[in-house]
Amino acid sequence: DAKTTQPPSMDCAEGRAANLPCNHSTISGNEYVYWYRQIHSQGPQYIIHGLKNNETNEMASLIITEDRKSSTLILPHATLRDTAVYYCIVRVPFKAAGNKLTFGGGTRVLVKP
Amino acid sequence: GAVVSQHPSWVICKSGTSVKIECRSLDFQATTMFWYRQFPKQSLMLMATSNEGSKATYEQGVEKDKFLINHASLTLSTLTVTSAHPEDSSFYICSARPRETQYFGPGTRLLVL
């Protein structure tokens, strides 16, 4: 699976949009971009995933660049409860090969009042 | 999303005793479940893949005789930490996937005194 690079930490203002970047310059054509977050002392929570088109759900939006070498997770209106570590993970479809989901360091996001 | 539960949510035990942690998929069947371990301020590390009806697959460096995994049904996997020692104190998280997305349990915090 392709390696990802995320900033170790970032602060966001409550009520404002939070834009979380992720670089995955070695991504392969069949690899998806997944985002999870982990609130303190909880298990990771699935947020969103995509292949090449932008995706949106009730939690967030995922913007993937045209060359797919980077992506941005957007939390449209950050709340204090969005404070967590956010993980960007790139991997092939589970059906294709292997079942492992490997976590990197993630971005520690602190939403401030 | 799919629901994965764990029991207990936390446990304190004496050194040398064994501790069993249960992982259940509540609204789907899972032929494969995953066990992760997370130390403070570190990312999740995959310990093993639990396979229903067959032996678990352990990651390099994880002692299979110390961390016994049983996947007796399509909705239940158990992790038993045998002869626990203080260095086994950690946050243990299980995971399973109904389809393409992997979902995580709430985690079990183990403290070995």
XYZ file of C-alpha atoms in Angstrom:
226
model
C 0.000 0.000 0.000
C 1.159 3.538 -0.777
C 2.690 5.592 2.008
C 0.962 8.762 3.147
C 2.316 11.968 4.655
C 0.246 14.126 6.976
C 1.141 17.109 9.152
C 1.544 15.922 12.737
C -0.827 18.495 14.168
C -3.063 21.417 13.361
C -5.435 23.736 15.142
C -8.856 24.722 13.857
C -11.377 27.303 14.952
C -14.772 26.090 16.078
C -17.418 26.738 13.449
C -14.927 27.144 10.651
C -14.047 24.640 7.971
C -11.107 22.375 8.763
C -8.967 21.322 5.810
C -6.745 18.332 6.475
C -4.109 17.576 3.819
C -2.613 14.229 2.907
C 0.125 13.484 0.413
C 0.236 10.103 -1.307
C 2.513 10.674 -4.271
C 3.179 6.951 -4.842
C -0.473 5.978 -5.037
C -1.335 3.320 -7.597
C -4.243 3.401 -9.989
C -6.401 0.965 -8.039
C -5.697 2.319 -4.567
C -8.389 4.075 -2.601
C -7.937 6.930 -0.130
C -9.554 6.253 3.249
C -9.953 8.627 6.161
C -10.524 7.575 9.749
C -10.397 9.519 12.967
C -9.752 8.482 16.529
C -11.156 10.459 19.379
C -9.232 10.065 22.611
C -9.656 6.637 24.225
C -11.996 5.385 21.513
C -11.647 3.078 18.541
C -11.100 4.618 15.099
C -14.179 5.889 13.304
C -14.613 5.599 9.563
C -15.169 8.966 7.881
C -15.038 8.650 4.113
C -13.175 7.090 1.236
C -12.735 7.681 -2.490
C -10.868 6.584 -5.588
C -10.608 9.622 -7.853
C -13.859 11.529 -7.687
C -14.605 13.943 -4.887
C -16.861 12.445 -2.256
C -19.197 13.924 0.330
C -21.192 12.447 3.164
C -22.797 13.684 6.334
C -19.470 13.905 8.119
C -17.046 15.362 5.619
C -15.946 15.960 2.054
C -12.981 14.362 0.362
C -11.212 16.244 -2.395
C -8.720 14.241 -4.446
C -6.425 16.039 -6.867
C -6.590 15.138 -10.516
C -3.216 13.363 -10.413
C -4.377 11.608 -7.201
C -1.094 12.392 -5.479
C -2.765 14.277 -2.679
C -6.124 14.750 -1.044
C -7.872 16.988 1.456
C -10.432 16.043 4.039
C -12.812 18.886 4.755
C -14.848 19.151 7.925
C -17.287 21.885 6.895
C -18.094 23.269 10.327
C -15.661 22.029 12.926
C -16.983 21.482 16.438
C -15.141 20.769 19.661
C -16.188 17.128 19.298
C -14.150 16.906 16.096
C -10.958 17.097 18.132
C -9.205 13.835 17.291
C -6.345 12.213 15.428
C -7.183 11.940 11.729
C -5.646 9.165 9.681
C -5.291 9.171 5.904
C -4.756 5.650 4.578
C -4.193 4.521 1.018
C -4.834 0.929 0.074
C -6.032 -1.419 -2.619
C -9.607 -2.720 -2.382
C -9.926 -5.353 0.281
C -11.073 -7.906 -2.236
C -8.005 -7.436 -4.401
C -5.162 -8.243 -2.063
C -4.604 -8.603 1.624
C -6.837 -7.483 4.385
C -4.567 -5.225 6.366
C -5.365 -1.615 7.161
C -2.126 0.066 8.217
C -2.138 3.259 10.248
C 0.500 5.965 10.067
C 1.008 8.799 12.501
C -2.037 10.824 11.500
C -2.785 14.484 12.162
C -3.706 15.527 15.668
C -6.473 18.091 15.190
C -7.422 20.417 18.006
C -10.590 22.421 17.538
C -10.491 25.558 19.635
C -13.429 27.680 20.789
C -22.099 2.099 9.502
C -21.603 -1.397 10.800
C -21.340 -1.956 14.536
C -18.478 -3.719 16.256
C -18.556 -4.165 20.008
C -15.933 -5.164 22.549
C -16.125 -6.468 26.068
C -14.930 -5.507 28.549
C -14.238 -1.843 27.921
C -11.535 -1.883 30.551
C -9.894 -4.452 32.773
C -7.336 -4.425 35.564
C -5.560 -7.649 36.397
C -2.632 -8.936 38.377
C 0.604 -9.901 36.709
C 0.614 -13.555 35.681
C -3.112 -13.867 35.113
C -4.878 -14.277 31.784
C -7.388 -11.858 30.347
C -9.953 -12.536 27.632
C -11.324 -9.786 25.400
C -14.358 -10.351 23.205
C -15.075 -8.735 19.858
C -18.480 -9.027 18.251
C -19.913 -7.892 14.959
C -23.465 -6.910 15.864
C -25.201 -6.442 12.537
C -23.107 -8.420 10.093
C -21.138 -11.615 9.796
C -17.378 -11.430 9.701
C -15.213 -14.277 8.501
C -12.210 -12.112 9.294
C -11.566 -9.851 12.238
C -8.477 -7.876 13.145
C -6.806 -7.179 16.448
C -4.800 -4.004 17.011
C -2.828 -2.711 19.941
C -2.144 0.914 20.742
C 0.314 2.258 23.285
C -0.046 5.809 24.633
C 0.612 8.518 22.067
C 1.313 5.941 19.374
C -0.611 4.787 16.349
C -2.492 1.525 16.043
C -0.393 -1.545 15.335
C -1.958 -4.618 13.782
C -1.314 -7.672 15.940
C -3.138 -10.420 14.130
C -5.873 -11.366 11.721
C -8.521 -13.650 13.114
C -10.042 -16.136 10.662
C -13.298 -17.934 11.375
C -12.759 -21.663 11.470
C -9.005 -21.530 11.024
C -5.844 -20.329 12.701
C -5.129 -16.680 13.187
C -2.388 -14.960 11.253
C 0.039 -13.059 13.462
C 2.144 -10.068 12.518
C 5.885 -10.267 12.852
C 7.015 -9.922 16.427
C 3.665 -10.843 17.995
C 3.846 -14.006 20.109
C 1.032 -16.332 19.127
C 1.323 -18.324 22.343
C 0.928 -15.202 24.424
C -1.925 -13.648 22.476
C -4.369 -16.477 21.819
C -7.041 -15.747 19.252
C -10.183 -17.775 18.751
C -12.744 -17.027 16.055
C -15.409 -19.564 16.878
C -18.325 -18.011 15.026
C -19.049 -15.500 12.299
C -19.804 -12.807 14.861
C -17.323 -13.444 17.653
C -13.555 -13.341 18.001
C -11.706 -13.475 21.300
C -8.220 -12.369 22.242
C -6.706 -13.893 25.357
C -3.624 -12.294 26.822
C -1.962 -15.141 28.673
C 0.277 -14.637 31.688
C -0.122 -10.905 31.402
C 2.705 -8.624 32.482
C 2.791 -4.862 33.016
C 4.302 -4.342 29.557
C 1.114 -5.834 28.081
C -0.836 -2.892 29.430
C -2.286 -1.223 26.369
C -5.416 -0.326 24.442
C -6.644 -3.308 22.431
C -8.966 -2.658 19.498
C -10.709 -5.106 17.228
C -12.021 -4.482 13.760
C -14.100 -6.145 11.086
C -15.509 -5.297 7.708
C -18.897 -6.238 6.217
C -17.839 -5.140 2.752
C -15.213 -2.645 1.585
C -15.071 -0.507 4.712
C -13.430 -1.620 7.935
C -15.125 -0.732 11.210
C -13.586 -0.670 14.654
C -14.740 -1.561 18.111
C -14.588 0.908 20.996
C -11.445 -0.665 22.403
C -10.476 -2.412 25.639
C -8.038 -0.791 27.985
C -5.918 -3.334 29.834
C -3.902 -2.466 32.902
C -1.669 -5.150 34.347
C -0.440 -4.499 37.853
